[in-house]
């Protein structure tokens, strides 16, 4: 006897109730699986080795003050899409030269990293900022 035949043999409306609950459970599982990936995950690409190195630096030096996936500020402004905008939060043009200056020299409450980071590390960090 197959599973379908056993289900049909259940008394009264129990078979229908089990079928409805089974479909509802399946829908919940599918919806939960779909919810595990945000639209921002879909927008992100696999990081290059340089971007990965920049992410490590960002996580060590920047993330406590700057949210990488939001424009909302912490102690400093959120940096989502920061180099894709026309202007940096400081008002300077959003390009690598101005972002490099902000990283090296600092801004208001932000310390400068010209003595803490090497030139290659700053380039790696800028490459990562382009992925935000």
Tab-separated table of N, CA and C in Angstrom:
chain	number	residue	atom	x	y	z
A	1	UNK	N	0.851	-1.161	0.000
A	1	UNK	CA	0.000	0.000	0.000
A	1	UNK	C	0.908	1.239	0.000
A	2	UNK	N	0.649	2.203	-0.884
A	2	UNK	CA	1.464	3.408	-0.983
A	2	UNK	C	1.074	4.404	0.102
A	3	UNK	N	1.919	5.415	0.271
A	3	UNK	CA	1.658	6.454	1.246
A	3	UNK	C	0.363	7.190	0.907
A	4	UNK	N	0.123	7.412	-0.379
A	4	UNK	CA	-1.094	8.095	-0.802
A	4	UNK	C	-2.317	7.269	-0.427
A	5	UNK	N	-2.240	5.978	-0.640
A	5	UNK	CA	-3.384	5.121	-0.295
A	5	UNK	C	-3.600	5.113	1.218
A	6	UNK	N	-2.547	5.110	2.011
A	6	UNK	CA	-2.686	5.136	3.457
A	6	UNK	C	-3.342	6.436	3.905
A	7	UNK	N	-2.950	7.567	3.291
A	7	UNK	CA	-3.519	8.854	3.649
A	7	UNK	C	-5.008	8.876	3.334
A	8	UNK	N	-5.391	8.298	2.211
A	8	UNK	CA	-6.801	8.280	1.819
A	8	UNK	C	-7.629	7.419	2.764
A	9	UNK	N	-6.970	6.482	3.434
A	9	UNK	CA	-7.694	5.574	4.305
A	9	UNK	C	-7.974	6.188	5.681
A	10	UNK	N	-7.442	7.385	5.956
A	10	UNK	CA	-7.661	8.020	7.242
A	10	UNK	C	-9.123	8.427	7.386
A	11	UNK	N	-9.653	8.403	8.602
A	11	UNK	CA	-11.064	8.700	8.797
A	11	UNK	C	-11.410	10.166	8.543
A	12	UNK	N	-12.625	10.394	8.054
A	12	UNK	CA	-13.227	11.712	7.889
A	12	UNK	C	-12.350	12.698	7.161
A	13	UNK	N	-12.324	13.923	7.649
A	13	UNK	CA	-11.573	14.999	7.015
A	13	UNK	C	-10.130	15.057	7.445
A	14	UNK	N	-9.662	14.025	8.181
A	14	UNK	CA	-8.279	14.036	8.659
A	14	UNK	C	-7.289	14.040	7.504
A	15	UNK	N	-7.587	13.316	6.441
A	15	UNK	CA	-6.690	13.260	5.284
A	15	UNK	C	-6.558	14.642	4.663
A	16	UNK	N	-7.654	15.361	4.542
A	16	UNK	CA	-7.624	16.696	3.961
A	16	UNK	C	-6.842	17.647	4.857
A	17	UNK	N	-7.039	17.523	6.179
A	17	UNK	CA	-6.326	18.390	7.115
A	17	UNK	C	-4.815	18.140	7.048
A	18	UNK	N	-4.432	16.863	6.963
A	18	UNK	CA	-3.005	16.549	6.866
A	18	UNK	C	-2.411	17.095	5.579
A	19	UNK	N	-3.171	17.007	4.496
A	19	UNK	CA	-2.679	17.525	3.217
A	19	UNK	C	-2.491	19.032	3.294
A	20	UNK	N	-3.442	19.735	3.888
A	20	UNK	CA	-3.341	21.189	4.009
A	20	UNK	C	-2.147	21.569	4.881
A	21	UNK	N	-1.979	20.867	6.014
A	21	UNK	CA	-0.851	21.153	6.894
A	21	UNK	C	0.476	20.856	6.203
A	22	UNK	N	0.519	19.815	5.414
A	22	UNK	CA	1.741	19.468	4.687
A	22	UNK	C	2.116	20.547	3.683
A	23	UNK	N	1.106	21.049	2.959
A	23	UNK	CA	1.353	22.118	1.989
A	23	UNK	C	1.785	23.390	2.715
A	24	UNK	N	1.116	23.708	3.828
A	24	UNK	CA	1.467	24.902	4.599
A	24	UNK	C	2.903	24.810	5.116
A	25	UNK	N	3.286	23.639	5.611
A	25	UNK	CA	4.647	23.443	6.106
A	25	UNK	C	5.659	23.607	4.982
A	26	UNK	N	5.363	23.049	3.823
A	26	UNK	CA	6.254	23.167	2.675
A	26	UNK	C	6.411	24.631	2.262
A	27	UNK	N	5.317	25.383	2.231
A	27	UNK	CA	5.383	26.797	1.888
A	27	UNK	C	6.221	27.583	2.898
A	28	UNK	N	6.053	27.260	4.187
A	28	UNK	CA	6.846	27.939	5.226
A	28	UNK	C	8.330	27.676	5.036
A	29	UNK	N	8.676	26.449	4.743
A	29	UNK	CA	10.084	26.090	4.539
A	29	UNK	C	10.640	26.828	3.321
A	30	UNK	N	9.879	26.871	2.232
A	30	UNK	CA	10.346	27.557	1.026
A	30	UNK	C	10.485	29.062	1.259
A	31	UNK	N	9.519	29.672	1.931
A	31	UNK	CA	9.596	31.099	2.213
A	31	UNK	C	10.764	31.426	3.143
A	32	UNK	N	11.001	30.579	4.125
A	32	UNK	CA	12.125	30.800	5.034
A	32	UNK	C	13.448	30.708	4.281
A	33	UNK	N	13.552	29.744	3.376
A	33	UNK	CA	14.785	29.593	2.598
A	33	UNK	C	15.014	30.803	1.700
A	34	UNK	N	13.936	31.332	1.133
A	34	UNK	CA	14.066	32.510	0.279
A	34	UNK	C	14.449	33.736	1.100
A	35	UNK	N	13.999	33.815	2.329
A	35	UNK	CA	14.282	34.958	3.187
A	35	UNK	C	15.707	35.007	3.689
A	36	UNK	N	16.458	33.937	3.516
A	36	UNK	CA	17.832	33.895	4.012
A	36	UNK	C	18.776	34.748	3.181
A	37	UNK	N	18.372	35.174	2.001
A	37	UNK	CA	19.232	35.971	1.131
A	37	UNK	C	18.595	37.323	0.924
A	38	UNK	N	19.233	38.356	1.408
A	38	UNK	CA	18.694	39.695	1.231
A	38	UNK	C	19.037	40.202	-0.157
A	39	UNK	N	18.372	41.247	-0.572
A	39	UNK	CA	18.663	41.811	-1.879
A	39	UNK	C	20.086	42.356	-1.918
A	40	UNK	N	20.602	42.831	-0.771
A	40	UNK	CA	21.968	43.332	-0.764
A	40	UNK	C	22.968	42.196	-0.964
A	41	UNK	N	22.625	40.967	-0.528
A	41	UNK	CA	23.488	39.817	-0.798
A	41	UNK	C	23.571	39.563	-2.294
A	42	UNK	N	22.436	39.698	-2.980
A	42	UNK	CA	22.404	39.437	-4.418
A	42	UNK	C	23.229	40.481	-5.165
A	43	UNK	N	23.275	41.728	-4.646
A	43	UNK	CA	24.011	42.789	-5.303
A	43	UNK	C	25.517	42.641	-5.131
A	44	UNK	N	25.951	41.972	-4.098
A	44	UNK	CA	27.380	41.835	-3.830
A	44	UNK	C	27.984	40.762	-4.724
A	45	UNK	N	29.206	40.982	-5.132
A	45	UNK	CA	29.919	40.005	-5.926
A	45	UNK	C	31.002	39.352	-5.074
A	46	UNK	N	31.571	38.289	-5.598
A	46	UNK	CA	32.689	37.655	-4.902
A	46	UNK	C	33.856	38.643	-4.914
A	47	UNK	N	34.495	38.802	-3.780
A	47	UNK	CA	35.578	39.776	-3.672
A	47	UNK	C	36.852	39.263	-4.316
A	48	UNK	N	37.580	40.161	-4.947
A	48	UNK	CA	38.896	39.835	-5.483
A	48	UNK	C	39.869	39.716	-4.307
A	49	UNK	N	41.054	39.175	-4.526
A	49	UNK	CA	42.031	39.115	-3.423
A	49	UNK	C	42.347	40.499	-2.839
A	50	UNK	N	42.457	41.524	-3.685
A	50	UNK	CA	42.726	42.875	-3.180
A	50	UNK	C	41.558	43.376	-2.333
A	51	UNK	N	40.329	43.161	-2.801
A	51	UNK	CA	39.153	43.578	-2.044
A	51	UNK	C	39.052	42.827	-0.714
A	52	UNK	N	39.422	41.544	-0.724
A	52	UNK	CA	39.437	40.754	0.521
A	52	UNK	C	40.409	41.349	1.529
A	53	UNK	N	41.605	41.711	1.048
A	53	UNK	CA	42.586	42.329	1.948
A	53	UNK	C	42.039	43.652	2.489
A	54	UNK	N	41.372	44.411	1.627
A	54	UNK	CA	40.765	45.664	2.053
A	54	UNK	C	39.670	45.449	3.077
A	55	UNK	N	38.896	44.374	2.921
A	55	UNK	CA	37.835	44.056	3.878
A	55	UNK	C	38.430	43.745	5.247
A	56	UNK	N	39.550	43.018	5.268
A	56	UNK	CA	40.222	42.697	6.533
A	56	UNK	C	40.644	43.993	7.234
A	57	UNK	N	41.192	44.926	6.473
A	57	UNK	CA	41.602	46.209	7.042
A	57	UNK	C	40.370	46.973	7.525
A	58	UNK	N	39.326	46.992	6.714
A	58	UNK	CA	38.086	47.689	7.085
A	58	UNK	C	37.524	47.120	8.387
A	59	UNK	N	37.457	45.796	8.465
A	59	UNK	CA	36.918	45.153	9.669
A	59	UNK	C	37.774	45.457	10.905
A	60	UNK	N	39.075	45.620	10.715
A	60	UNK	CA	39.964	45.883	11.846
A	60	UNK	C	39.997	47.362	12.237
A	61	UNK	N	39.859	48.255	11.262
A	61	UNK	CA	40.100	49.669	11.540
A	61	UNK	C	38.867	50.578	11.413
A	62	UNK	N	37.880	50.180	10.614
A	62	UNK	CA	36.828	51.128	10.228
A	62	UNK	C	35.427	50.783	10.725
A	63	UNK	N	35.140	49.480	10.834
A	63	UNK	CA	33.765	49.048	11.055
A	63	UNK	C	33.174	49.528	12.376
A	64	UNK	N	33.988	49.791	13.375
A	64	UNK	CA	33.434	50.243	14.653
A	64	UNK	C	32.794	51.628	14.530
A	65	UNK	N	33.261	52.424	13.589
A	65	UNK	CA	32.701	53.772	13.407
A	65	UNK	C	31.850	53.917	12.150
A	66	UNK	N	32.085	53.081	11.136
A	66	UNK	CA	31.414	53.225	9.842
A	66	UNK	C	30.707	51.921	9.462
A	67	UNK	N	29.369	51.990	9.349
A	67	UNK	CA	28.591	50.828	8.913
A	67	UNK	C	28.805	50.638	7.412
A	68	UNK	N	29.277	49.461	6.984
A	68	UNK	CA	29.581	49.278	5.565
A	68	UNK	C	28.349	49.088	4.681
A	69	UNK	N	27.231	48.656	5.236
A	69	UNK	CA	26.067	48.324	4.409
A	69	UNK	C	24.884	49.229	4.684
A	70	UNK	N	25.146	50.417	5.199
A	70	UNK	CA	24.091	51.372	5.506
A	70	UNK	C	24.641	52.772	5.321
A	71	UNK	N	23.739	53.703	5.094
A	71	UNK	CA	24.152	55.103	5.047
A	71	UNK	C	23.948	55.757	6.412
A	72	UNK	N	23.382	54.998	7.352
A	72	UNK	CA	23.195	55.516	8.709
A	72	UNK	C	24.541	55.582	9.422
A	73	UNK	N	24.706	56.613	10.198
A	73	UNK	CA	25.970	56.797	10.886
A	73	UNK	C	26.069	56.056	12.199
A	74	UNK	N	27.264	55.764	12.582
A	74	UNK	CA	27.605	55.317	13.936
A	74	UNK	C	28.324	56.516	14.539
A	75	UNK	N	29.605	56.382	14.814
A	75	UNK	CA	30.386	57.560	15.206
A	75	UNK	C	30.764	58.367	13.967
A	76	UNK	N	30.892	57.682	12.846
A	76	UNK	CA	31.128	58.313	11.551
A	76	UNK	C	30.026	57.888	10.606
A	77	UNK	N	29.968	58.448	9.412
A	77	UNK	CA	28.880	58.127	8.483
A	77	UNK	C	28.944	56.687	7.985
A	78	UNK	N	27.774	56.136	7.636
A	78	UNK	CA	27.722	54.839	6.977
A	78	UNK	C	28.342	54.963	5.597
A	79	UNK	N	28.961	53.906	5.116
A	79	UNK	CA	29.727	54.007	3.873
A	79	UNK	C	29.145	53.216	2.712
A	80	UNK	N	27.903	52.790	2.823
A	80	UNK	CA	27.280	52.072	1.703
A	80	UNK	C	27.269	52.988	0.471
A	81	UNK	N	27.874	52.529	-0.607
A	81	UNK	CA	27.903	53.270	-1.858
A	81	UNK	C	28.670	54.577	-1.815
A	82	UNK	N	29.557	54.722	-0.848
A	82	UNK	CA	30.218	56.013	-0.623
A	82	UNK	C	31.002	56.502	-1.842
A	83	UNK	N	31.691	55.634	-2.545
A	83	UNK	CA	32.490	56.102	-3.686
A	83	UNK	C	31.679	56.120	-4.984
A	84	UNK	N	30.424	55.719	-4.920
A	84	UNK	CA	29.562	55.793	-6.106
A	84	UNK	C	28.710	57.059	-6.105
A	85	UNK	N	28.766	57.811	-5.025
A	85	UNK	CA	28.006	59.052	-4.933
A	85	UNK	C	28.816	60.183	-5.564
A	86	UNK	N	28.190	61.336	-5.701
A	86	UNK	CA	28.897	62.494	-6.258
A	86	UNK	C	29.852	63.114	-5.243
A	87	UNK	N	29.478	63.003	-3.942
A	87	UNK	CA	30.296	63.627	-2.902
A	87	UNK	C	30.478	62.682	-1.717
A	88	UNK	N	31.617	62.775	-1.095
A	88	UNK	CA	31.871	62.067	0.151
A	88	UNK	C	31.074	62.754	1.262
A	89	UNK	N	30.896	62.096	2.413
A	89	UNK	CA	30.185	62.750	3.520
A	89	UNK	C	30.790	64.098	3.910
A	90	UNK	N	32.070	64.308	3.654
A	90	UNK	CA	32.726	65.584	3.982
A	90	UNK	C	32.357	66.686	3.007
A	91	UNK	N	31.757	66.326	1.865
A	91	UNK	CA	31.436	67.300	0.830
A	91	UNK	C	32.440	67.296	-0.304
A	92	UNK	N	33.586	66.641	-0.111
A	92	UNK	CA	34.605	66.545	-1.167
A	92	UNK	C	34.098	65.626	-2.277
A	93	UNK	N	34.611	65.800	-3.494
A	93	UNK	CA	34.196	64.905	-4.588
A	93	UNK	C	34.475	63.444	-4.234
A	94	UNK	N	33.567	62.575	-4.623
A	94	UNK	CA	33.724	61.141	-4.317
A	94	UNK	C	34.625	60.506	-5.374
A	95	UNK	N	35.903	60.525	-5.122
A	95	UNK	CA	36.855	59.830	-5.990
A	95	UNK	C	37.955	59.245	-5.105
A	96	UNK	N	38.768	58.414	-5.700
A	96	UNK	CA	39.797	57.720	-4.912
A	96	UNK	C	40.793	58.687	-4.261
A	97	UNK	N	41.129	59.770	-4.952
A	97	UNK	CA	42.095	60.721	-4.381
A	97	UNK	C	41.556	61.364	-3.107
A	98	UNK	N	40.306	61.808	-3.140
A	98	UNK	CA	39.710	62.450	-1.959
A	98	UNK	C	39.490	61.429	-0.834
A	99	UNK	N	39.056	60.210	-1.189
A	99	UNK	CA	38.858	59.165	-0.174
A	99	UNK	C	40.210	58.797	0.446
A	100	UNK	N	41.244	58.718	-0.377
A	100	UNK	CA	42.597	58.415	0.125
A	100	UNK	C	43.048	59.498	1.106
A	101	UNK	N	42.796	60.760	0.745
A	101	UNK	CA	43.154	61.871	1.652
A	101	UNK	C	42.435	61.731	2.995
A	102	UNK	N	41.126	61.410	2.952
A	102	UNK	CA	40.355	61.272	4.197
A	102	UNK	C	40.914	60.140	5.055
A	103	UNK	N	41.298	59.038	4.405
A	103	UNK	CA	41.850	57.893	5.143
A	103	UNK	C	43.214	58.264	5.747
A	104	UNK	N	44.052	58.885	4.953
A	104	UNK	CA	45.397	59.199	5.422
A	104	UNK	C	45.423	60.328	6.455
A	105	UNK	N	44.668	61.389	6.198
A	105	UNK	CA	44.755	62.587	7.033
A	105	UNK	C	43.675	62.661	8.105
A	106	UNK	N	42.619	61.883	7.941
A	106	UNK	CA	41.520	61.898	8.895
A	106	UNK	C	40.573	63.052	8.633
A	107	UNK	N	39.521	63.105	9.434
A	107	UNK	CA	38.507	64.158	9.349
A	107	UNK	C	37.990	64.391	10.762
A	108	UNK	N	37.616	65.545	11.116
A	108	UNK	CA	37.058	65.884	12.427
A	108	UNK	C	37.424	64.875	13.512
A	109	UNK	N	36.535	63.925	13.809
A	109	UNK	CA	36.776	62.944	14.878
A	109	UNK	C	37.484	61.683	14.392
A	110	UNK	N	37.751	61.610	13.104
A	110	UNK	CA	38.394	60.414	12.538
A	110	UNK	C	39.911	60.607	12.526
A	111	UNK	N	40.623	59.645	13.090
A	111	UNK	CA	42.086	59.759	13.049
A	111	UNK	C	42.613	59.494	11.632
A	112	UNK	N	43.739	60.060	11.340
A	112	UNK	CA	44.410	59.760	10.082
A	112	UNK	C	45.194	58.456	10.209
A	113	UNK	N	45.305	57.732	9.107
A	113	UNK	CA	45.986	56.436	9.125
A	113	UNK	C	47.261	56.451	8.288
A	114	UNK	N	47.802	57.625	8.001
A	114	UNK	CA	48.991	57.700	7.149
A	114	UNK	C	50.208	57.008	7.765
A	115	UNK	N	50.238	56.920	9.101
A	115	UNK	CA	51.365	56.248	9.754
A	115	UNK	C	51.012	54.837	10.198
A	116	UNK	N	49.745	54.503	10.131
A	116	UNK	CA	49.299	53.179	10.577
A	116	UNK	C	49.130	52.198	9.425
A	117	UNK	N	48.883	52.713	8.217
A	117	UNK	CA	48.663	51.844	7.053
A	117	UNK	C	49.693	52.148	5.981
A	118	UNK	N	50.125	51.112	5.307
A	118	UNK	CA	51.041	51.279	4.181
A	118	UNK	C	50.234	51.657	2.942
A	119	UNK	N	50.912	52.161	1.940
A	119	UNK	CA	50.251	52.588	0.701
A	119	UNK	C	49.418	51.469	0.079
A	120	UNK	N	49.967	50.251	0.047
A	120	UNK	CA	49.227	49.124	-0.536
A	120	UNK	C	47.966	48.810	0.273
A	121	UNK	N	48.055	48.929	1.580
A	121	UNK	CA	46.882	48.680	2.424
A	121	UNK	C	45.781	49.709	2.160
A	122	UNK	N	46.167	50.949	1.939
A	122	UNK	CA	45.184	51.977	1.625
A	122	UNK	C	44.544	51.693	0.266
A	123	UNK	N	45.349	51.252	-0.690
A	123	UNK	CA	44.803	50.877	-2.003
A	123	UNK	C	43.843	49.702	-1.874
A	124	UNK	N	44.194	48.724	-1.044
A	124	UNK	CA	43.306	47.579	-0.811
A	124	UNK	C	41.997	48.033	-0.167
A	125	UNK	N	42.102	48.931	0.792
A	125	UNK	CA	40.935	49.462	1.474
A	125	UNK	C	40.038	50.219	0.483
A	126	UNK	N	40.613	51.011	-0.371
A	126	UNK	CA	39.838	51.721	-1.395
A	126	UNK	C	39.152	50.736	-2.335
A	127	UNK	N	39.847	49.672	-2.707
A	127	UNK	CA	39.227	48.657	-3.569
A	127	UNK	C	38.008	48.052	-2.879
A	128	UNK	N	38.118	47.798	-1.587
A	128	UNK	CA	36.961	47.256	-0.836
A	128	UNK	C	35.829	48.274	-0.764
A	129	UNK	N	36.153	49.552	-0.555
A	129	UNK	CA	35.119	50.575	-0.487
A	129	UNK	C	34.295	50.627	-1.772
A	130	UNK	N	34.901	50.298	-2.881
A	130	UNK	CA	34.178	50.265	-4.159
A	130	UNK	C	33.135	49.141	-4.197
A	131	UNK	N	33.253	48.153	-3.324
A	131	UNK	CA	32.290	47.045	-3.327
A	131	UNK	C	31.073	47.336	-2.455
A	132	UNK	N	31.131	48.373	-1.646
A	132	UNK	CA	30.046	48.683	-0.729
A	132	UNK	C	28.891	49.360	-1.446
